[in-house]
mmCIF file of C-alpha atoms in Angstrom:
data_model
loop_
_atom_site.group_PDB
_atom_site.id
_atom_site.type_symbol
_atom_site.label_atom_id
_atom_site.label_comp_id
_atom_site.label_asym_id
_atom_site.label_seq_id
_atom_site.Cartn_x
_atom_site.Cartn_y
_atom_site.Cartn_z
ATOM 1 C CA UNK A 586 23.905 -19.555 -37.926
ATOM 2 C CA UNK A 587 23.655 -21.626 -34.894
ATOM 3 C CA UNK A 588 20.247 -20.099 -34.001
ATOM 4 C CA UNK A 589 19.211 -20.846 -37.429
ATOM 5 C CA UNK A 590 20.057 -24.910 -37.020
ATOM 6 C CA UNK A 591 18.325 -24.885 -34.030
ATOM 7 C CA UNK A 592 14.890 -23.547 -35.452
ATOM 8 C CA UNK A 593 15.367 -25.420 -38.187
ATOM 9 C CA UNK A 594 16.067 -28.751 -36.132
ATOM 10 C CA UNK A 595 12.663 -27.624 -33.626
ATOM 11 C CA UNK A 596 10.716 -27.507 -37.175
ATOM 12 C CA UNK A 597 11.716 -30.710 -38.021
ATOM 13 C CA UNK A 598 10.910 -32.383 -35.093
ATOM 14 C CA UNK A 599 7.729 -30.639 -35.183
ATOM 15 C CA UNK A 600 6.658 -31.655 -38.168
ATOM 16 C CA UNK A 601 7.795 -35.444 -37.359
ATOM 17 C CA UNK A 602 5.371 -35.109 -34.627
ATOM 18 C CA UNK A 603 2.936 -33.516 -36.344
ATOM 19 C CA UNK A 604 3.217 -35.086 -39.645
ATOM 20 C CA UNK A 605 0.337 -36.832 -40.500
ATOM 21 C CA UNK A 606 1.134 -40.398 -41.995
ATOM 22 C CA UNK A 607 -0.356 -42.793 -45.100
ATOM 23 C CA UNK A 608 0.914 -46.066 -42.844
ATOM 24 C CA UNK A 609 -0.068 -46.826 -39.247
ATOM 25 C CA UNK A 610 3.217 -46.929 -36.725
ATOM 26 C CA UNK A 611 4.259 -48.685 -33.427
ATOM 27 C CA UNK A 612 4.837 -46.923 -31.134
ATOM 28 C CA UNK A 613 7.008 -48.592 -28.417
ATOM 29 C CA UNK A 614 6.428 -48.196 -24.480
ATOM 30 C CA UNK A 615 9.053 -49.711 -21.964
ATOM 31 C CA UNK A 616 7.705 -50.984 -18.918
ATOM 32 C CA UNK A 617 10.019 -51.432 -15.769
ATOM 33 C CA UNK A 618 10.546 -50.337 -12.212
ATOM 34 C CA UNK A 619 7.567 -47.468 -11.453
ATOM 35 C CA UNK A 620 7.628 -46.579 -14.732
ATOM 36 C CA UNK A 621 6.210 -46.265 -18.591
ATOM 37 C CA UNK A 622 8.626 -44.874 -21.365
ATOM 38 C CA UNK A 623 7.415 -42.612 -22.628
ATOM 39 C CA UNK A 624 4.639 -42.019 -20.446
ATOM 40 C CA UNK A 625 2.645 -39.968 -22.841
ATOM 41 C CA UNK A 626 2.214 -40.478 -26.503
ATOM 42 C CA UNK A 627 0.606 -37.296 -27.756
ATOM 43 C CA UNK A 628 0.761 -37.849 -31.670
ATOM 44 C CA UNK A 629 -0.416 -41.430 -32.732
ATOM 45 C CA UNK A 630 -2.880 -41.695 -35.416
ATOM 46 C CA UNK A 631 -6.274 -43.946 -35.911
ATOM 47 C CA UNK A 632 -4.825 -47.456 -36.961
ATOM 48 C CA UNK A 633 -1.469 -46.977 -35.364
ATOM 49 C CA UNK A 634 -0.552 -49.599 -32.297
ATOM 50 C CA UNK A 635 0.792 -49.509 -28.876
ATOM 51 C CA UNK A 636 3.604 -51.842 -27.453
ATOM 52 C CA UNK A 637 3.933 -52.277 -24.157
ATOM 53 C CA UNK A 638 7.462 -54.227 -23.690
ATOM 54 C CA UNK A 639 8.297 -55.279 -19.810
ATOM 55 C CA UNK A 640 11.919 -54.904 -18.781
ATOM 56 C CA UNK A 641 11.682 -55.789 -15.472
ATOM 57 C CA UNK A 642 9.595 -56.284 -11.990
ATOM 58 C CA UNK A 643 6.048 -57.488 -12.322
ATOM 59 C CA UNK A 644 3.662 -54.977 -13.667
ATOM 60 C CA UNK A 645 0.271 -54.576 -15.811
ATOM 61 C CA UNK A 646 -0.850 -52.198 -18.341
ATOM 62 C CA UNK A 647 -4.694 -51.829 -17.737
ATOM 63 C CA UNK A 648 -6.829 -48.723 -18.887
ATOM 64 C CA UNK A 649 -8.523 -46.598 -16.720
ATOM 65 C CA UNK A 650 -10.599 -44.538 -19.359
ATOM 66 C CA UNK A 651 -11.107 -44.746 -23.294
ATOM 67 C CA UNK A 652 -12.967 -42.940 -25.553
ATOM 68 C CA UNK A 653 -16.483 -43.768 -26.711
ATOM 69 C CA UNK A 654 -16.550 -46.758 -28.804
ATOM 70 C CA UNK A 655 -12.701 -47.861 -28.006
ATOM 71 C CA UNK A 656 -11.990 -51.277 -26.092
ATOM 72 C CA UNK A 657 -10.581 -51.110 -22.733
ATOM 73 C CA UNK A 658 -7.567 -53.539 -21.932
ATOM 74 C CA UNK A 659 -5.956 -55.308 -18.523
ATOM 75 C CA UNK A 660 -2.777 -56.866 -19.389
ATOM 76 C CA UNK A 661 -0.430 -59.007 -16.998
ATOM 77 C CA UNK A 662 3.094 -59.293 -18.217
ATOM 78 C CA UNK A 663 4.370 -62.758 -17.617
ATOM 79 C CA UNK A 664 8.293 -61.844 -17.639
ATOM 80 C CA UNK A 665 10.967 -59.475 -19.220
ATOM 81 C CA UNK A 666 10.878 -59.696 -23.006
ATOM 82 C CA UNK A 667 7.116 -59.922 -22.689
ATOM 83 C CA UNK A 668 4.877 -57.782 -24.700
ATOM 84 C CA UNK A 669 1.123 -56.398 -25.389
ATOM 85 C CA UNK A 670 0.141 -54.633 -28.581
ATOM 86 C CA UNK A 671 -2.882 -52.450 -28.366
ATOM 87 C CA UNK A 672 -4.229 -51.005 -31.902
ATOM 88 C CA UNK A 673 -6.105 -47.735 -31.543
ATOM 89 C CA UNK A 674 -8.776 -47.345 -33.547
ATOM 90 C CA UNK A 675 -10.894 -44.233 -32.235
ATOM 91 C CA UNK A 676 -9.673 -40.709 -31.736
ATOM 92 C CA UNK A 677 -9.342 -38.997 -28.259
ATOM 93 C CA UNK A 678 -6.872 -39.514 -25.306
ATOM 94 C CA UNK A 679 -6.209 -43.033 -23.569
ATOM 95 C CA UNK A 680 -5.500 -43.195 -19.765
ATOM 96 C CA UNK A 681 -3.934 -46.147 -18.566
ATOM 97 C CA UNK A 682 -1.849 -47.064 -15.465
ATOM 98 C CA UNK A 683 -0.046 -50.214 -13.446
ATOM 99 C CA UNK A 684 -2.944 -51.852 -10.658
ATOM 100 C CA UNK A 685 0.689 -52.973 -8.908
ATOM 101 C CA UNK A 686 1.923 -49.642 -8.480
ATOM 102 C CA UNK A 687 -1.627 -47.203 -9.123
ATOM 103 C CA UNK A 688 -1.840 -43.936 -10.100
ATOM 104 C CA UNK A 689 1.883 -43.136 -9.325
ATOM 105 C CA UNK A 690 2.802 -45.616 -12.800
ATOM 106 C CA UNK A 691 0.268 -44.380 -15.551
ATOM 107 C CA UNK A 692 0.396 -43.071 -18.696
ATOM 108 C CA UNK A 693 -1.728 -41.506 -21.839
ATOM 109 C CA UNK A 694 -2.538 -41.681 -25.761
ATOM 110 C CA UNK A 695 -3.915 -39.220 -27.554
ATOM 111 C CA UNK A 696 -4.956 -40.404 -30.812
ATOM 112 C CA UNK A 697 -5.456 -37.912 -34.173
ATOM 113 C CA UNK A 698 -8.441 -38.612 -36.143
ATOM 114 C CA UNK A 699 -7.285 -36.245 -38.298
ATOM 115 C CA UNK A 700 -6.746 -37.225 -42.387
ATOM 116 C CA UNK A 701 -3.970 -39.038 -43.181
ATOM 117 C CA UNK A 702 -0.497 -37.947 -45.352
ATOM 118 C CA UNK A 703 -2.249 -39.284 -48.759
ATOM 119 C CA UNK A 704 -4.925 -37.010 -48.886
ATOM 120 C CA UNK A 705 -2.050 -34.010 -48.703
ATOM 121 C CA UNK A 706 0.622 -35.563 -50.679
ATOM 122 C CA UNK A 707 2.148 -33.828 -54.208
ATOM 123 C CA UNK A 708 0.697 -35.458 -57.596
ATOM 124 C CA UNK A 709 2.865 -38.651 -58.228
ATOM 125 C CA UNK A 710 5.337 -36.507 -61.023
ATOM 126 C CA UNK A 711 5.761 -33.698 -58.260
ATOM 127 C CA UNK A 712 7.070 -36.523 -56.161
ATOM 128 C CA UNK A 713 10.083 -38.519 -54.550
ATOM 129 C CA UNK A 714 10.185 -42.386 -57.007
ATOM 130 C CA UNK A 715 10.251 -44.913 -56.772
ATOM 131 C CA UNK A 716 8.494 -45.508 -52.973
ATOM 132 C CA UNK A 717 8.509 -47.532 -51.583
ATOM 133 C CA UNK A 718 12.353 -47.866 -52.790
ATOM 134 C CA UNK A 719 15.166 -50.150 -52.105
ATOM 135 C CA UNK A 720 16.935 -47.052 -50.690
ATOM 136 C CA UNK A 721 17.619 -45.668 -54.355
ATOM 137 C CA UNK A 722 15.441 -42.619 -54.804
ATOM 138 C CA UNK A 723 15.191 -40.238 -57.984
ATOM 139 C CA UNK A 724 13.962 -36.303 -56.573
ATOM 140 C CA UNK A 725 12.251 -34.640 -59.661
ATOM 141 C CA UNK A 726 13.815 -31.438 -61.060
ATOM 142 C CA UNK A 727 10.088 -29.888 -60.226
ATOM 143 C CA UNK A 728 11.026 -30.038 -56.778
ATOM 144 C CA UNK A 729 12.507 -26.701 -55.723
ATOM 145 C CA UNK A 730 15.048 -27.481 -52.795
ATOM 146 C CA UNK A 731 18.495 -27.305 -52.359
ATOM 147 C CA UNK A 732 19.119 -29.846 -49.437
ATOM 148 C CA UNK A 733 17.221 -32.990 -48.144
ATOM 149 C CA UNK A 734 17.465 -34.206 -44.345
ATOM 150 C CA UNK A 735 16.376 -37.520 -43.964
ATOM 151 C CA UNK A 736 14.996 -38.649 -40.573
ATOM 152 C CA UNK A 737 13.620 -41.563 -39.019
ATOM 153 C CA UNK A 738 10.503 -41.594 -37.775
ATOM 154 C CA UNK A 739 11.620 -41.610 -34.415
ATOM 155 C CA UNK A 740 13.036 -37.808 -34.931
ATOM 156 C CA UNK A 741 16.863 -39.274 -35.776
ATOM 157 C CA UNK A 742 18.417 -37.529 -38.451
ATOM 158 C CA UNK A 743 19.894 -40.128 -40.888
ATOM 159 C CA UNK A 744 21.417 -37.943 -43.246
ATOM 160 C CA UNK A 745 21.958 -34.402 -45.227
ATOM 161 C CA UNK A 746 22.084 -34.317 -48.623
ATOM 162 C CA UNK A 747 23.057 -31.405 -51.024
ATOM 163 C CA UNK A 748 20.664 -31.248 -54.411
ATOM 164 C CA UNK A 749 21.171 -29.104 -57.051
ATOM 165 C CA UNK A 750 17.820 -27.220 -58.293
ATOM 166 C CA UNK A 751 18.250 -26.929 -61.731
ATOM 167 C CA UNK A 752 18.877 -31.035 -62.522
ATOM 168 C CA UNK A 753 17.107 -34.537 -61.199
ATOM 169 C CA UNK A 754 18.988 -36.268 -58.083
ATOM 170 C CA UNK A 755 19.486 -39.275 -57.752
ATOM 171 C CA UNK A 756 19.814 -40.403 -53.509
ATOM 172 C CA UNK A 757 21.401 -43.406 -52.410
ATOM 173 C CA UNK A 758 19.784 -44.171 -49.067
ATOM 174 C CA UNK A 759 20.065 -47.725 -49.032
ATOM 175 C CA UNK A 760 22.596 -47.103 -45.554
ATOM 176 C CA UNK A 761 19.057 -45.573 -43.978
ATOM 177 C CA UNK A 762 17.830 -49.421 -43.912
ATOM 178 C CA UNK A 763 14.029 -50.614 -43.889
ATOM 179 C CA UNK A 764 11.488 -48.611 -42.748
ATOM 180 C CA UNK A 765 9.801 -45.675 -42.714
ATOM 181 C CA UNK A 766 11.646 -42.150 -43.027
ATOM 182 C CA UNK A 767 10.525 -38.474 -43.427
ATOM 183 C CA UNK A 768 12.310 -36.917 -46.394
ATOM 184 C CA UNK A 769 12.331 -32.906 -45.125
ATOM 185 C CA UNK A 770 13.062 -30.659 -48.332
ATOM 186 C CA UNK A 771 14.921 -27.144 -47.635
ATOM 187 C CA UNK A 772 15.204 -24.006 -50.233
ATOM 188 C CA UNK A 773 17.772 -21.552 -48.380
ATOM 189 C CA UNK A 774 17.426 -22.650 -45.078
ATOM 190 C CA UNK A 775 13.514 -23.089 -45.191
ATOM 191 C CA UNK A 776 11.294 -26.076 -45.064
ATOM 192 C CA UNK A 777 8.867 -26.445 -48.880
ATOM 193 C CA UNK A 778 7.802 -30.028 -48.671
ATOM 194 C CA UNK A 779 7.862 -33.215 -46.323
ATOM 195 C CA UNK A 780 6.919 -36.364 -47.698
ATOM 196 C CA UNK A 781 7.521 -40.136 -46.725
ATOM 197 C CA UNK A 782 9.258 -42.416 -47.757
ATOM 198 C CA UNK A 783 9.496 -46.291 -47.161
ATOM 199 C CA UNK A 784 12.512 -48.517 -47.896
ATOM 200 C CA UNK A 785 11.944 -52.368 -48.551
ATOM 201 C CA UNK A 786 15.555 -53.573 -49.510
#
């Protein structure tokens, strides 16, 4: 049983990382003493941005190579708290390091150009309602699962919630908070639909 949680768990994250998305995200980089965290982002998506956040010394985020047709960037932080947002809007990989501490404090984007969530996602009567939601979700009968885990997009589960197959649920999420989540549907222990939901209280 234990094995089977832990699969289970390494699909989920997997699909949160490969999950393609209908929104753009932030993705959030610390920047302090020698180092970027995380130093790679390997799943960001065309439209999705970058923040670089400085929590201490004195560093820069500059890029050392882009892909063709993407604008490079040299950014000074002026203090802790300060930030620099960086939207991506070509596919490929992003190299990028600190000209105060070289190639020993770098990091890397790669950027999807795949299709986005929208193009994949169940006809509207197939599908999770309202969403975006206030956190109060109805899960059609039509949707064959027996459990829901609810994650944020950041890979933290929120929550685990029994459905019964034969009857409409109603979820009360509204605990989850604003933002964007990944609704992971499970029949017997096995994954039969993903789809994303936003809450706007």
């Amino acid at each position: 049983m234990k094995i089977k949680a832990a699969l289970l768990n390494i699909v989920v994250c997997l699909i949160l990382f490969v999950a393609q998305r209908s929104e753009a995200m932030v993705w959030n980089v610390s920047v302090g003493n020698n180092f970027f965290n995380p130093s790679s982002i390997s799943s960001a998506e065309i439209g999705d941005t970058i923040r670089w956040t400085l929590s201490s010394g004195i560093h820069t985020t500059t890029s050392t190579s882009v892909p063709a047709g993407a604008n490079s960037w040299n950014y000074s932080f002026s203090g802790g708290g300060d930030s620099f947002d960086y939207k991506v809007l070509v596919a490929g990989t992003y190299n990028y390091f600190c000209t105060v501490h070289g190639a020993s404090m770098s990091g890397s984007i790669t950027v999807d150009g795949s299709a986005s969530l929208s193009e994949q996602e169940l006809s509207k009567e197939n599908s999770i309602f309202p969403n975006p939601s206030n956190g109060i979700i109805q899960i059609p009968s039509e949707i064959e699962a027996d459990q829901v885990k609810v994650y944020c997009t950041d890979g933290t589960l929120m929550g685990v919630h029994e459905l019964d197959i034969k009857l409409e649920d109603v979820l009360d999420l509204t605990n989850c908070g604003k933002g964007n989540y990944l609704c992971v549907f499970l029949l017997d222990e096995r994954v039969v639909l993903t789809e994303r939901l936003v809450i706007i209280p």
